[in-house]
mmCIF file of C-alpha atoms and ligand atoms in Angstrom:
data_model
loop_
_atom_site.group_PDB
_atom_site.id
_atom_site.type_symbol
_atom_site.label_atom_id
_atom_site.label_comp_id
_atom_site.label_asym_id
_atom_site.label_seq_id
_atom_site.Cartn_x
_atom_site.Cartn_y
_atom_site.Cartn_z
ATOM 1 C CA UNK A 276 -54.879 86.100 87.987
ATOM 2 C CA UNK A 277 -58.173 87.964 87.953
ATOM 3 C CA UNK A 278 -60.490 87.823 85.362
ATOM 4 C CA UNK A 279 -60.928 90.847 82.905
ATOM 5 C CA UNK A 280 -65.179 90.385 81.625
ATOM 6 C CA UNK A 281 -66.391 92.919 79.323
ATOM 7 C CA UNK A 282 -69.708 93.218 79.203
ATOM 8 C CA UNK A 283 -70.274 93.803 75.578
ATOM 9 C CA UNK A 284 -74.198 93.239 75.949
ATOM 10 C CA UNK A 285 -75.596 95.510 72.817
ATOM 11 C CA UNK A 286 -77.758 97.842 75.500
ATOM 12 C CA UNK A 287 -74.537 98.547 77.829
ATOM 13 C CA UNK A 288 -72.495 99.319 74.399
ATOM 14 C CA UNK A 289 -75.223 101.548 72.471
ATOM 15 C CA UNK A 290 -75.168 103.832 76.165
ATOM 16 C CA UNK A 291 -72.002 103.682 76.567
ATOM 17 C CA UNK A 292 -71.002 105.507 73.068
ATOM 18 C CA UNK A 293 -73.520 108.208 74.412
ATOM 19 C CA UNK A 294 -71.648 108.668 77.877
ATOM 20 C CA UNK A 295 -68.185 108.392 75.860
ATOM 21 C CA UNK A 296 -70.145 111.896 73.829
ATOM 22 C CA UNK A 297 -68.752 115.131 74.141
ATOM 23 C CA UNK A 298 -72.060 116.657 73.396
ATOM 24 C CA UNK A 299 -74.182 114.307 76.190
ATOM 25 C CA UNK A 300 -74.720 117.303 78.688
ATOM 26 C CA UNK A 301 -74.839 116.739 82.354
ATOM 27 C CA UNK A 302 -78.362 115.516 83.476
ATOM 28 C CA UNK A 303 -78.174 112.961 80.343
ATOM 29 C CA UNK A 304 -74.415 111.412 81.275
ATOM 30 C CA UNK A 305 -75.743 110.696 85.044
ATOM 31 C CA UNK A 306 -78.800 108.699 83.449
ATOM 32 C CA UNK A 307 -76.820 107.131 81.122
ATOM 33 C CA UNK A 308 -74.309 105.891 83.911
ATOM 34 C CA UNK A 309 -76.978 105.014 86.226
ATOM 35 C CA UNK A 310 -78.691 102.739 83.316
ATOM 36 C CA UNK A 311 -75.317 101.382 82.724
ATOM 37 C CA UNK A 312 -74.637 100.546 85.784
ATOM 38 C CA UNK A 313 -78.094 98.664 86.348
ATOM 39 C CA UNK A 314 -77.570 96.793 83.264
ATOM 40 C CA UNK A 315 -74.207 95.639 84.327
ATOM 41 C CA UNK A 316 -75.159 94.839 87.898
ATOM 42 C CA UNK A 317 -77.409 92.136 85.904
ATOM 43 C CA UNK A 318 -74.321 90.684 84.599
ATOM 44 C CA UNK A 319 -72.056 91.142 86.944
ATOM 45 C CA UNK A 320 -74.253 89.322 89.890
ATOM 46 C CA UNK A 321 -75.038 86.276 86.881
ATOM 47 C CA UNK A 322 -72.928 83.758 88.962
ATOM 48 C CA UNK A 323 -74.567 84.229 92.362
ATOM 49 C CA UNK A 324 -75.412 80.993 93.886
ATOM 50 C CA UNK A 325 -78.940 79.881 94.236
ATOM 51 C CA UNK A 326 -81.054 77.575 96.489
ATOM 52 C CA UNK A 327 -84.161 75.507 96.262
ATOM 53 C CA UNK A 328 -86.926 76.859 97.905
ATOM 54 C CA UNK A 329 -90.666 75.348 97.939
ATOM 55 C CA UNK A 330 -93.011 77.061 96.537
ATOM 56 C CA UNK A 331 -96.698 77.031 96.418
ATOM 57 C CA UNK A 332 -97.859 78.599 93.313
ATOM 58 C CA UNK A 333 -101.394 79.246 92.637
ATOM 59 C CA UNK A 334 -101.688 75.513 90.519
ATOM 60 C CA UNK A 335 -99.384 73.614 93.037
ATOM 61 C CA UNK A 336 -96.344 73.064 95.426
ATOM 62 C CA UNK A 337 -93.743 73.807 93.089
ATOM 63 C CA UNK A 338 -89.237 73.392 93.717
ATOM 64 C CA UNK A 339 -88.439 77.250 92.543
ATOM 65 C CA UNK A 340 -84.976 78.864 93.118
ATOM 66 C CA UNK A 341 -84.073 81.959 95.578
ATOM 67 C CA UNK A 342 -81.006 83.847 95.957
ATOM 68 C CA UNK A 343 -78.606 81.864 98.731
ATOM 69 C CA UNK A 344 -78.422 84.553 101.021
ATOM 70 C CA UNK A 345 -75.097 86.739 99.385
ATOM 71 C CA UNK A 346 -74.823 89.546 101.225
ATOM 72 C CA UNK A 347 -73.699 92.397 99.008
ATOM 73 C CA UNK A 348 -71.711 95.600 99.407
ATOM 74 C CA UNK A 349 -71.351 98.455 96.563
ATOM 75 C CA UNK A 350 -68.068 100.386 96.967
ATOM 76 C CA UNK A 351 -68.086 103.367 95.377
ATOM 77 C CA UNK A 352 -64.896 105.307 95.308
ATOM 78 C CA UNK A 353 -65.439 108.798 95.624
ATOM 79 C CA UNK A 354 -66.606 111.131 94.033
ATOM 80 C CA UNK A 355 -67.393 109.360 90.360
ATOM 81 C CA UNK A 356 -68.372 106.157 91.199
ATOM 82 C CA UNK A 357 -71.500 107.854 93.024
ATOM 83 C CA UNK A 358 -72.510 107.841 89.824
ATOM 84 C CA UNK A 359 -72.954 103.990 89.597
ATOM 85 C CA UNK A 360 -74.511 103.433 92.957
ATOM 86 C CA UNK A 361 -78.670 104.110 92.296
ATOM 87 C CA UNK A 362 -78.278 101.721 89.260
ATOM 88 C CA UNK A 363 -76.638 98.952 90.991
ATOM 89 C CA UNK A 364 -79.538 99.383 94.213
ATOM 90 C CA UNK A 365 -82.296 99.254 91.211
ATOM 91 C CA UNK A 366 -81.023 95.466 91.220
ATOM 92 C CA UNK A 367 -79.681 94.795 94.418
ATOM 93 C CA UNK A 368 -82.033 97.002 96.517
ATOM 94 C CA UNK A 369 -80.282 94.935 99.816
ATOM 95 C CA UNK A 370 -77.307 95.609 99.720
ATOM 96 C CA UNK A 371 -75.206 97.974 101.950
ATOM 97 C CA UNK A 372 -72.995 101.030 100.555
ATOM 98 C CA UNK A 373 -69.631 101.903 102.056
ATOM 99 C CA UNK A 374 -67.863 104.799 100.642
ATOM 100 C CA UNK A 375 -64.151 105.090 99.936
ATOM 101 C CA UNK A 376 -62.806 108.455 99.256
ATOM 102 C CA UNK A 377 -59.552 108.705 96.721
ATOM 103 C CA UNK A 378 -58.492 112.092 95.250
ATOM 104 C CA UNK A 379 -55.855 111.647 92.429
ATOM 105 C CA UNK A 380 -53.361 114.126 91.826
ATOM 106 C CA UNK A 381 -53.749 115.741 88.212
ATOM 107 C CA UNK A 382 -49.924 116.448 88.609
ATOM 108 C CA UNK A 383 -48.028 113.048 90.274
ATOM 109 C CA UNK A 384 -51.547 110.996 89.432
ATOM 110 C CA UNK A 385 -51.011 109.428 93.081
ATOM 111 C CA UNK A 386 -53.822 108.934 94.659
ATOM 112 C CA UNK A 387 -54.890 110.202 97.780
ATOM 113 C CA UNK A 388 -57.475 108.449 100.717
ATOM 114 C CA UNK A 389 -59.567 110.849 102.054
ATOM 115 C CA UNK A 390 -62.447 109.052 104.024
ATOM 116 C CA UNK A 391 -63.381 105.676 104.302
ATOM 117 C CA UNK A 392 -66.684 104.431 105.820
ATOM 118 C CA UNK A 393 -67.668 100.895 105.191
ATOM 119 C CA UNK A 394 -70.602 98.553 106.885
ATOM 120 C CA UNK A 395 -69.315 96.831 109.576
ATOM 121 C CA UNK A 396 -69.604 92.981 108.404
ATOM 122 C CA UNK A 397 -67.070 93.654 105.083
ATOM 123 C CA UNK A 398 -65.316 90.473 105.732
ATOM 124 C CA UNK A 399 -68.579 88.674 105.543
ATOM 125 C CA UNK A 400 -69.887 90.950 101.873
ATOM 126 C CA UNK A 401 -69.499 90.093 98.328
ATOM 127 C CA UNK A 402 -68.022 93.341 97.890
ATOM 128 C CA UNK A 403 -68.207 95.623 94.411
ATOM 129 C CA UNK A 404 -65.965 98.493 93.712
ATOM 130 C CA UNK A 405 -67.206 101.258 91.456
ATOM 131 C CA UNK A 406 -65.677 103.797 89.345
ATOM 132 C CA UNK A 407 -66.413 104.874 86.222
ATOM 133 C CA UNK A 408 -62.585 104.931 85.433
ATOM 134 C CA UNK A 409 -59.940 102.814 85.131
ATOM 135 C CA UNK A 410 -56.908 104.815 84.017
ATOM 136 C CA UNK A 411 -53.446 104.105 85.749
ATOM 137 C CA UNK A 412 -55.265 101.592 88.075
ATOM 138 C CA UNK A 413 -53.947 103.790 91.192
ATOM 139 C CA UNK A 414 -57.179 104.497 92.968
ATOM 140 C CA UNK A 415 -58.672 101.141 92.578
ATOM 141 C CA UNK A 416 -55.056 99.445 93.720
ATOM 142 C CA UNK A 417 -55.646 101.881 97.041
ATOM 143 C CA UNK A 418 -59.265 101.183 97.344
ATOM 144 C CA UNK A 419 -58.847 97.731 97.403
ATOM 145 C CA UNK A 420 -55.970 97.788 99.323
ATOM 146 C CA UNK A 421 -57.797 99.445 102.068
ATOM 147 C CA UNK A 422 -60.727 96.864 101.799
ATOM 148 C CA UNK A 423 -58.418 93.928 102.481
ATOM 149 C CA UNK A 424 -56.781 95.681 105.220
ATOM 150 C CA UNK A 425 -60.006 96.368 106.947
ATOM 151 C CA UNK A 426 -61.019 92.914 106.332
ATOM 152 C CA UNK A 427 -62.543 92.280 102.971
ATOM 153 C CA UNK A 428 -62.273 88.949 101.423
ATOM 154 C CA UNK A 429 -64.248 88.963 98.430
ATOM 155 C CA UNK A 430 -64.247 92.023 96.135
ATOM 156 C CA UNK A 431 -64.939 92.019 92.621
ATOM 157 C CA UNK A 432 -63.946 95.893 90.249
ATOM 158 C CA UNK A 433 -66.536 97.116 88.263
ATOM 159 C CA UNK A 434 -65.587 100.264 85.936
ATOM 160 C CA UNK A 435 -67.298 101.541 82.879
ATOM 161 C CA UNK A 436 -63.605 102.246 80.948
ATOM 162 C CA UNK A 437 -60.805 100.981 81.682
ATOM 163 C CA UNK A 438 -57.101 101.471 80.076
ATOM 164 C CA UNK A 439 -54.749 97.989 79.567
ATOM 165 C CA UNK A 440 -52.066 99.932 81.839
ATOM 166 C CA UNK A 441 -55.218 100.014 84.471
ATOM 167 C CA UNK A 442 -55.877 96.334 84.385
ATOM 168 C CA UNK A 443 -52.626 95.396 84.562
ATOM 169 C CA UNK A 444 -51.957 96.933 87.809
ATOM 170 C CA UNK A 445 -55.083 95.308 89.474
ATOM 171 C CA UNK A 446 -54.260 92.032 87.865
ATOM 172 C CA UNK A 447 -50.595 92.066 89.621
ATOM 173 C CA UNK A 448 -51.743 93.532 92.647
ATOM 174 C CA UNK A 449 -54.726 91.476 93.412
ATOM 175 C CA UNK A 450 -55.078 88.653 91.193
ATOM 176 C CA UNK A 451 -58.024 87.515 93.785
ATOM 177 C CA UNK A 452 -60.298 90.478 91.941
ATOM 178 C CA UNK A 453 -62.585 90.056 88.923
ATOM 179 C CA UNK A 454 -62.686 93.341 86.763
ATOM 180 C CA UNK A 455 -65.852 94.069 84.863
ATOM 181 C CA UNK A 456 -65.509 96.715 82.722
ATOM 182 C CA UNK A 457 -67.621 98.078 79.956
ATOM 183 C CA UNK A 458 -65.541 98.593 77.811
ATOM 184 C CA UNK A 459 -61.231 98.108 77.146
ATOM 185 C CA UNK A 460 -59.630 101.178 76.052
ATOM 186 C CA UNK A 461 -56.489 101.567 73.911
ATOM 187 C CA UNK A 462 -54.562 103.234 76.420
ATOM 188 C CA UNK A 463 -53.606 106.252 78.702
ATOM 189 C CA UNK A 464 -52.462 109.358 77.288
ATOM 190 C CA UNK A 465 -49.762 111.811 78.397
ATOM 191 C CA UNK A 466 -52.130 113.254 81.061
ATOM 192 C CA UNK A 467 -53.018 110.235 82.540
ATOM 193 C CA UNK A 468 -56.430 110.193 80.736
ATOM 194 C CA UNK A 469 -57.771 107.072 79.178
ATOM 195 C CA UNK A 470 -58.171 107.527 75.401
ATOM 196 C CA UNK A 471 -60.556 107.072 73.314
ATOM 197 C CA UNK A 472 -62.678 107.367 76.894
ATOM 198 C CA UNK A 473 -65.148 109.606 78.316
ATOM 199 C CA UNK A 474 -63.303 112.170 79.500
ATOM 200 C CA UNK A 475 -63.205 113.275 83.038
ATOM 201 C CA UNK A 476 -66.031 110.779 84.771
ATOM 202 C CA UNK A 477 -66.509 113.292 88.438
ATOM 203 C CA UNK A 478 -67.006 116.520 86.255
ATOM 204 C CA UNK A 479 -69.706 115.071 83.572
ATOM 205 C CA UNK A 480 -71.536 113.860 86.363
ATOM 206 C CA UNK A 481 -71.340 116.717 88.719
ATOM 207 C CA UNK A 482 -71.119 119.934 86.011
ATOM 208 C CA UNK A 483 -67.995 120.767 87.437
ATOM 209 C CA UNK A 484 -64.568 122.522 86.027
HETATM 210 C C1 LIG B 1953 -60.799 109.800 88.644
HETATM 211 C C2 LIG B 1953 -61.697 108.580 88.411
HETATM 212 C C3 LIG B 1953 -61.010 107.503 89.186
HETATM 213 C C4 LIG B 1953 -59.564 107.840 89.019
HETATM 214 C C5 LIG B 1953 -58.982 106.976 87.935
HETATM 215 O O1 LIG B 1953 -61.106 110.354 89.873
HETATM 216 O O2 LIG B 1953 -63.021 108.786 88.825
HETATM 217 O O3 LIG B 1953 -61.343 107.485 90.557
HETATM 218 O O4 LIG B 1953 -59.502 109.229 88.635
HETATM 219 O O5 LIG B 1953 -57.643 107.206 87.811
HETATM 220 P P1 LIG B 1953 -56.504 106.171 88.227
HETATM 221 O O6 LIG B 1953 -56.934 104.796 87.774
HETATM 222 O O7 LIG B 1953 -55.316 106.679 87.471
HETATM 223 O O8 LIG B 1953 -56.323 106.269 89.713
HETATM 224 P P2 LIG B 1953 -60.617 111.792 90.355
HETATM 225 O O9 LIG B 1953 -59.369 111.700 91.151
HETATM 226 O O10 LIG B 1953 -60.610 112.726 89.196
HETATM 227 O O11 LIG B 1953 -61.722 112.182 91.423
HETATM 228 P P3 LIG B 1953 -63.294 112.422 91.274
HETATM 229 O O12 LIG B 1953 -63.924 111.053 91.126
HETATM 230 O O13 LIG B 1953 -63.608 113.066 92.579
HETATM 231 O O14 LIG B 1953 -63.547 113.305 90.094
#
């Protein structure tokens, strides 16, 4: 079963309470998630494997340590996890984006796939899904799904909330997937929202509704 990390690094926690704000207006939320997101790309990339390299240094020829060649690819579901993208590049300037496009329903809460352009060596990527939210897990579930179908092999989730019910569903449905979340929630309410949360993730970010 997939591992469930939250990232309870003091920095990612003090934002985070400022993104979960009512009163955090617009242009503040999207820096907030985009320092988030930087800060947790720093954890989330802590086990990549390294290789010797040699080094000369100014003093002498020295055994130093270099990234061993992971190729990366940021996933960001549309339209919230936009958000996360700019932070994670801060970090991992190399890495390719693909974009997966998921509408849920406010009625049903089904999601819906609406475009889906990745880069064209998936299969060879450490892939990383963003969205802000987590809630019934249905738009990550289809995400992924449509990853692995198209080839994917390695994909880890990263969200900024997520709701037990949310996890749960990923956990059954791909136990290959590591979820890195910000923060657990209690749960969903009768809406489908995650509670305490942050409220509706695309329409902070974007001003809209
Ligand atoms: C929200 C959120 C997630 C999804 C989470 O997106 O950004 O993608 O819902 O819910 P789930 O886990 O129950 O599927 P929304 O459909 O509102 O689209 P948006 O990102 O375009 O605002």
């Amino acid at each position: 079963m997939g591992n469930v990390h939250v990232l309870d690094h003091p920095l990612i926690q003090h934002k985070l309470t400022y993104i979960r704000d009512k009163h955090t207006g617009t242009k503040e939320f999207r820096e907030l998630v985009d320092e988030v997101a930087a800060l947790m790309a720093f954890e989330i990339t802590r086990n990549f494997p390294l290789q010797e390299k040699t080094t000369e240094t100014p003093m002498m020829e020295a055994t130093t340590n270099v990234l061993a060649g992971k190729k990366v690819g940021l996933i960001p579901i549309l339209r919230a996890g936009l958000g996360m993208v700019d932070g994670m590049l801060n970090l991992i300037p190399a890495a390719r984006v693909g974009h997966v496009g998921m509408y849920r329903d406010p009625e049903t809460l089904t999601p819906h796939e609406y475009y889906v352009k990745l880069p064209s060596d998936i299969e060879e990527r450490e892939l990383i899904v963003l969205d802000p939210m987590l809630a019934t897990g249905g738009s990550a579930n289809d995400a992924i799904y449509s990853l692995k179908k198209r080839g994917a092999r390695q994909i880890r989730l990263m969200c900024l909330v997520g709701a037990p019910e949310g996890v749960e569903v990923i956990q059954n449905e791909h136990p290959d997937v590591d979820i890195f979340l910000a923060a657990l929630d209690e749960r969903l309410n009768d809406d489908g929202f995650i509670v305490p949360g942050l409220g509706d993730a695309g329409d902070r970010l974007y001003g809209t509704k």
